[in-house]
């Protein structure tokens, strides 16, 4: 399914240079994108939701973006962007049509299942919209000095066939978030992700293909105001061709996140690993001829090499969860927190990292340096081109 070979083709001298840099930075993995630019003449600049970010690795919405401390630590570690945990939309009186998604979670477990996966039974942010607004405001403030984008994520009402959308809930929640965005002085449009959760795929509603397509087509028009809207698409319980239909239905979004975790109906849990990345990459291949909004990839991005597999299918950045939760013995970074160590691995691992695989793409003629510098974004193959 993946298209890169097992081993990167890179001259020995370059490998040695990379290994030396990896060793030197392992205990204090800070500002790695700047170090790579300076010392290896490689520009790792990526794009998320139209924003320029220093490298492609951001934190996907989930259990690693639920508290202010997590946001502060992730900013300090140098992540490219942070999507906050998904909040469940509320109407003006505090009612929530998707209330079932606020169920309290069980403990997370990191397991192997064709690659790593996190097993967890839980859903959205378990608190109220008001609490989330305070969390968003504090997170935006905490990230401002380092200029790390912080993005809210929302699950709004998704009606059954024939039912209307609860537009009051859409309006109230979006306006409340926009107020915080404006107060925080962020300027410009608010970037917002609308989450179509994988747990939803196990819900009866998702059995109705027409409902899913209707949601994807109609939701963007309901989220109004100065919003740059991204749709985080789920993996539905249907075949690859249906995933492509979903992508085509999503053409009015400002950007797409593709695709959230698979659903194991027998165990009643969402999962990832290679099953997820195989499916995602396969669907992106099938959709290659269609013009799509800008893409961010998600699903088993556990190496720079996997990030490039997504990039070669149109993804300008990646949203990670699982890789930031591995046992620390899995990381090449040996100092700093877990996320800094993980970033060290994603960028500088001698056979799996982003740097070595960008060199491989240059060696094989897929990308060329410009003014002596190799660019990550040159490895992104846009859909429809
Ligand atoms: C424990 C857990 C909770 C998650 N919660 C959310 C969520 O609330 N909203 C959302 O959009 N995605 C959620 N996700 C999906 C992740 O953001 C990510 O897209 C997915 O796990 C695939 O990336 P990975 O293979 O790197 O884990 C969650 C994932 C995990 C593992």
PDB file of C-alpha atoms in Angstrom, residues 8 15 18-19 332 345 348-353 356-357:
ATOM      1  CA  UNK A   8      15.974   5.164   2.087  1.00  0.00           C
ATOM      2  CA  UNK A  15      23.638   9.503   6.937  1.00  0.00           C
ATOM      3  CA  UNK A  18      22.256  13.075  10.270  1.00  0.00           C
ATOM      4  CA  UNK A  19      23.367  10.593  12.912  1.00  0.00           C
ATOM      5  CA  UNK A 332      15.367   8.648  19.778  1.00  0.00           C
ATOM      6  CA  UNK A 345      12.300  10.805  16.313  1.00  0.00           C
ATOM      7  CA  UNK A 348      15.793  12.885  12.790  1.00  0.00           C
ATOM      8  CA  UNK A 349      15.453   9.102  13.072  1.00  0.00           C
ATOM      9  CA  UNK A 350      18.269   7.765  10.854  1.00  0.00           C
ATOM     10  CA  UNK A 351      16.087   5.376   8.818  1.00  0.00           C
ATOM     11  CA  UNK A 352      12.486   6.436   9.510  1.00  0.00           C
ATOM     12  CA  UNK A 353      12.668  10.214  10.009  1.00  0.00           C
ATOM     13  CA  UNK A 356      16.330  11.026   5.664  1.00  0.00           C
ATOM     14  CA  UNK A 357      13.241  10.389   3.542  1.00  0.00           C
TER      15      UNK A 357
END
